Amino acid sequence: MRELQYCEILKTNINVINMQDALAYIEAQIDVLRGRYICVSNVHTTVMAYENEAYRTIQNSAAMALPDGGPLSKYSRSAGFEHAERVTGPDLMVELFRRSGAKGYRHYFYGSTQETLDDMRAALERDYPDMVIAGMYAPPFRALTESEDKEIIAQINDARPDFIWVGLGAPKQEEWMYSHRDKLNAVSVGVGAGFDYLAGHIRRAPRIMQALCMEWLYRLLQDPKRLWKRYVTTNAKFIKYLMRERKTGSHEK
């Protein structure tokens, strides 16, 4: 197992890694990772981090920042990290679900809506009957009060999960994980639309589109009204900012 490496992309440290090594690291370090969090990073989060120093601090304070977005791993390869590959949040979830029966992993799901959680639970119980769902919680669409937050922290810790999957979308999920670091006795992983994929509310792109870094286009075609500005504008900014920073380049942390 390789030691963790990072490639600096627009001032954010993105892991240079593949799925096999990511899983090996997480499983070997599961107890060390408790109380910490893992970001699943893409072009959108990287551009936000470049533009917002506070959010960049959150990304760079993570135990890992996995290259969910294909352009991130592609950039790392162009910077000399030949073994860099894409590690998506949905794929990471599935791989750990598959191992849960043998490893005894317990999973908690925080985020989305009750409808999505109910549909996801049904799918998980069908597809991964050996995994333990320690709990699920759909928070209200407002900030929790201090007492409510303390209550949910206690509920999560009482459930004794190994993994807390956080599906609030960026940047809310990363902000939530950062503000709850060292308060939760599990590793938190922000997975964006991962809950909707598992619930069957959103379809994953065909493998060929994923390999060609075109999964964003498949998502855009499914929900153009909501996503067109994010993807078109963010992708253009990503290219512009890389050109601005090209003299700085990437480096291993």
mmCIF file of N, CA and C in Angstrom, residues 17-20 22-23 26 38-42 65-73 85-96 165 189-194 197 204-207 209-211 213 215-216:
data_model
loop_
_atom_site.group_PDB
_atom_site.id
_atom_site.type_symbol
_atom_site.label_atom_id
_atom_site.label_comp_id
_atom_site.label_asym_id
_atom_site.label_seq_id
_atom_site.Cartn_x
_atom_site.Cartn_y
_atom_site.Cartn_z
ATOM 1 N N ILE A 17 -4.359 8.724 -6.149
ATOM 2 C CA ILE A 17 -4.745 7.433 -5.590
ATOM 3 C C ILE A 17 -5.615 6.682 -6.586
ATOM 4 N N ASN A 18 -5.875 5.417 -6.318
ATOM 5 C CA ASN A 18 -6.863 4.651 -7.071
ATOM 6 C C ASN A 18 -7.796 3.983 -6.073
ATOM 7 N N MET A 19 -8.833 3.318 -6.559
ATOM 8 C CA MET A 19 -9.831 2.746 -5.660
ATOM 9 C C MET A 19 -9.227 1.696 -4.736
ATOM 10 N N GLN A 20 -8.384 0.836 -5.280
ATOM 11 C CA GLN A 20 -7.790 -0.228 -4.477
ATOM 12 C C GLN A 20 -6.992 0.342 -3.317
ATOM 13 N N ALA A 22 -7.216 3.402 -2.056
ATOM 14 C CA ALA A 22 -8.097 4.170 -1.168
ATOM 15 C C ALA A 22 -8.779 3.245 -0.171
ATOM 16 N N LEU A 23 -9.303 2.137 -0.654
ATOM 17 C CA LEU A 23 -9.958 1.173 0.232
ATOM 18 C C LEU A 23 -8.979 0.579 1.231
ATOM 19 N N ILE A 26 -8.226 3.260 3.916
ATOM 20 C CA ILE A 26 -9.355 3.507 4.809
ATOM 21 C C ILE A 26 -9.544 2.333 5.772
ATOM 22 N N ILE A 38 -13.628 12.683 5.139
ATOM 23 C CA ILE A 38 -13.095 12.501 3.801
ATOM 24 C C ILE A 38 -13.943 13.308 2.826
ATOM 25 N N CYS A 39 -13.295 14.135 2.035
ATOM 26 C CA CYS A 39 -13.989 14.880 0.989
ATOM 27 C C CYS A 39 -13.922 14.097 -0.319
ATOM 28 N N VAL A 40 -14.999 14.083 -1.039
ATOM 29 C CA VAL A 40 -15.027 13.510 -2.379
ATOM 30 C C VAL A 40 -15.089 14.699 -3.330
ATOM 31 N N SER A 41 -13.944 15.019 -3.920
ATOM 32 C CA SER A 41 -13.759 16.300 -4.602
ATOM 33 C C SER A 41 -13.954 16.188 -6.106
ATOM 34 N N ASN A 42 -14.435 17.269 -6.696
ATOM 35 C CA ASN A 42 -14.613 17.331 -8.140
ATOM 36 C C ASN A 42 -14.275 18.734 -8.627
ATOM 37 N N ALA A 65 -8.871 13.806 0.342
ATOM 38 C CA ALA A 65 -9.690 14.508 -0.646
ATOM 39 C C ALA A 65 -9.600 13.686 -1.922
ATOM 40 N N LEU A 66 -10.576 12.821 -2.114
ATOM 41 C CA LEU A 66 -10.532 11.858 -3.207
ATOM 42 C C LEU A 66 -10.950 12.505 -4.524
ATOM 43 N N PRO A 67 -10.300 12.142 -5.622
ATOM 44 C CA PRO A 67 -10.598 12.731 -6.934
ATOM 45 C C PRO A 67 -11.832 12.111 -7.582
ATOM 46 N N ASP A 68 -13.001 12.556 -7.171
ATOM 47 C CA ASP A 68 -14.244 12.063 -7.755
ATOM 48 C C ASP A 68 -14.367 12.530 -9.202
ATOM 49 N N GLY A 69 -13.960 13.756 -9.459
ATOM 50 C CA GLY A 69 -14.045 14.306 -10.806
ATOM 51 C C GLY A 69 -12.915 13.803 -11.692
ATOM 52 N N GLY A 70 -13.267 13.289 -12.875
ATOM 53 C CA GLY A 70 -12.257 12.786 -13.798
ATOM 54 C C GLY A 70 -11.175 13.796 -14.160
ATOM 55 N N PRO A 71 -11.513 15.074 -14.376
ATOM 56 C CA PRO A 71 -10.469 16.047 -14.709
ATOM 57 C C PRO A 71 -9.390 16.182 -13.631
ATOM 58 N N LEU A 72 -9.735 15.885 -12.367
ATOM 59 C CA LEU A 72 -8.743 16.004 -11.301
ATOM 60 C C LEU A 72 -7.683 14.918 -11.417
ATOM 61 N N SER A 73 -8.102 13.674 -11.614
ATOM 62 C CA SER A 73 -7.123 12.601 -11.766
ATOM 63 C C SER A 73 -6.367 12.750 -13.082
ATOM 64 N N GLU A 85 -5.906 7.815 -10.458
ATOM 65 C CA GLU A 85 -7.169 7.391 -11.065
ATOM 66 C C GLU A 85 -8.325 8.088 -10.372
ATOM 67 N N ARG A 86 -9.485 7.984 -10.969
ATOM 68 C CA ARG A 86 -10.690 8.558 -10.391
ATOM 69 C C ARG A 86 -11.224 7.639 -9.303
ATOM 70 N N VAL A 87 -11.662 8.221 -8.173
ATOM 71 C CA VAL A 87 -12.286 7.461 -7.092
ATOM 72 C C VAL A 87 -13.599 8.170 -6.759
ATOM 73 N N THR A 88 -14.701 7.642 -7.254
ATOM 74 C CA THR A 88 -15.978 8.327 -7.077
ATOM 75 C C THR A 88 -16.638 7.966 -5.745
ATOM 76 N N GLY A 89 -17.428 8.895 -5.244
ATOM 77 C CA GLY A 89 -18.147 8.649 -4.003
ATOM 78 C C GLY A 89 -19.090 7.465 -4.092
ATOM 79 N N PRO A 90 -19.958 7.395 -5.133
ATOM 80 C CA PRO A 90 -20.865 6.249 -5.241
ATOM 81 C C PRO A 90 -20.137 4.909 -5.326
ATOM 82 N N ASP A 91 -19.029 4.860 -6.059
ATOM 83 C CA ASP A 91 -18.274 3.608 -6.167
ATOM 84 C C ASP A 91 -17.619 3.237 -4.837
ATOM 85 N N LEU A 92 -17.122 4.236 -4.117
ATOM 86 C CA LEU A 92 -16.521 3.977 -2.811
ATOM 87 C C LEU A 92 -17.558 3.414 -1.847
ATOM 88 N N MET A 93 -18.748 3.991 -1.856
ATOM 89 C CA MET A 93 -19.819 3.493 -0.999
ATOM 90 C C MET A 93 -20.093 2.020 -1.282
ATOM 91 N N VAL A 94 -20.284 1.689 -2.544
ATOM 92 C CA VAL A 94 -20.629 0.315 -2.927
ATOM 93 C C VAL A 94 -19.533 -0.661 -2.508
ATOM 94 N N GLU A 95 -18.277 -0.278 -2.728
ATOM 95 C CA GLU A 95 -17.178 -1.173 -2.360
ATOM 96 C C GLU A 95 -17.165 -1.440 -0.855
ATOM 97 N N LEU A 96 -17.425 -0.425 -0.059
ATOM 98 C CA LEU A 96 -17.436 -0.617 1.393
ATOM 99 C C LEU A 96 -18.692 -1.354 1.849
ATOM 100 N N TRP A 165 -22.140 8.550 6.216
ATOM 101 C CA TRP A 165 -22.242 9.037 4.848
ATOM 102 C C TRP A 165 -23.089 10.299 4.862
ATOM 103 N N VAL A 189 -17.938 10.841 5.463
ATOM 104 C CA VAL A 189 -17.606 10.923 4.040
ATOM 105 C C VAL A 189 -18.716 11.677 3.324
ATOM 106 N N GLY A 190 -18.366 12.783 2.679
ATOM 107 C CA GLY A 190 -19.360 13.554 1.937
ATOM 108 C C GLY A 190 -19.543 12.984 0.542
ATOM 109 N N VAL A 191 -20.767 12.597 0.204
ATOM 110 C CA VAL A 191 -20.984 11.886 -1.057
ATOM 111 C C VAL A 191 -21.988 12.563 -1.993
ATOM 112 N N GLY A 192 -22.327 13.823 -1.738
ATOM 113 C CA GLY A 192 -23.151 14.560 -2.676
ATOM 114 C C GLY A 192 -24.436 13.853 -3.040
ATOM 115 N N ALA A 193 -24.576 13.543 -4.342
ATOM 116 C CA ALA A 193 -25.797 12.911 -4.849
ATOM 117 C C ALA A 193 -25.796 11.400 -4.664
ATOM 118 N N GLY A 194 -24.853 10.879 -3.898
ATOM 119 C CA GLY A 194 -24.753 9.431 -3.707
ATOM 120 C C GLY A 194 -26.031 8.792 -3.207
ATOM 121 N N TYR A 197 -28.453 8.333 -6.089
ATOM 122 C CA TYR A 197 -28.077 7.200 -6.942
ATOM 123 C C TYR A 197 -28.555 5.892 -6.324
ATOM 124 N N ARG A 204 -26.748 6.637 -12.891
ATOM 125 C CA ARG A 204 -25.327 6.826 -13.165
ATOM 126 C C ARG A 204 -25.099 6.825 -14.666
ATOM 127 N N ALA A 205 -24.092 7.569 -15.093
ATOM 128 C CA ALA A 205 -23.727 7.582 -16.510
ATOM 129 C C ALA A 205 -23.170 6.230 -16.924
ATOM 130 N N PRO A 206 -23.317 5.846 -18.200
ATOM 131 C CA PRO A 206 -22.676 4.620 -18.683
ATOM 132 C C PRO A 206 -21.171 4.677 -18.442
ATOM 133 N N ARG A 207 -20.556 3.501 -18.278
ATOM 134 C CA ARG A 207 -19.132 3.438 -17.968
ATOM 135 C C ARG A 207 -18.280 4.174 -19.000
ATOM 136 N N MET A 209 -18.989 6.862 -20.634
ATOM 137 C CA MET A 209 -19.028 8.299 -20.370
ATOM 138 C C MET A 209 -18.219 8.640 -19.124
ATOM 139 N N GLN A 210 -18.242 7.751 -18.118
ATOM 140 C CA GLN A 210 -17.417 7.969 -16.934
ATOM 141 C C GLN A 210 -15.946 7.965 -17.301
ATOM 142 N N ALA A 211 -15.546 7.005 -18.151
ATOM 143 C CA ALA A 211 -14.138 6.896 -18.550
ATOM 144 C C ALA A 211 -13.684 8.108 -19.343
ATOM 145 N N CYS A 213 -14.649 11.124 -18.816
ATOM 146 C CA CYS A 213 -14.857 12.318 -17.970
ATOM 147 C C CYS A 213 -16.088 13.105 -18.397
ATOM 148 N N GLU A 215 -19.314 12.273 -17.196
ATOM 149 C CA GLU A 215 -20.443 11.975 -16.328
ATOM 150 C C GLU A 215 -21.222 13.241 -15.985
ATOM 151 N N TRP A 216 -20.507 14.362 -15.924
ATOM 152 C CA TRP A 216 -21.166 15.632 -15.642
ATOM 153 C C TRP A 216 -22.216 15.943 -16.714
#
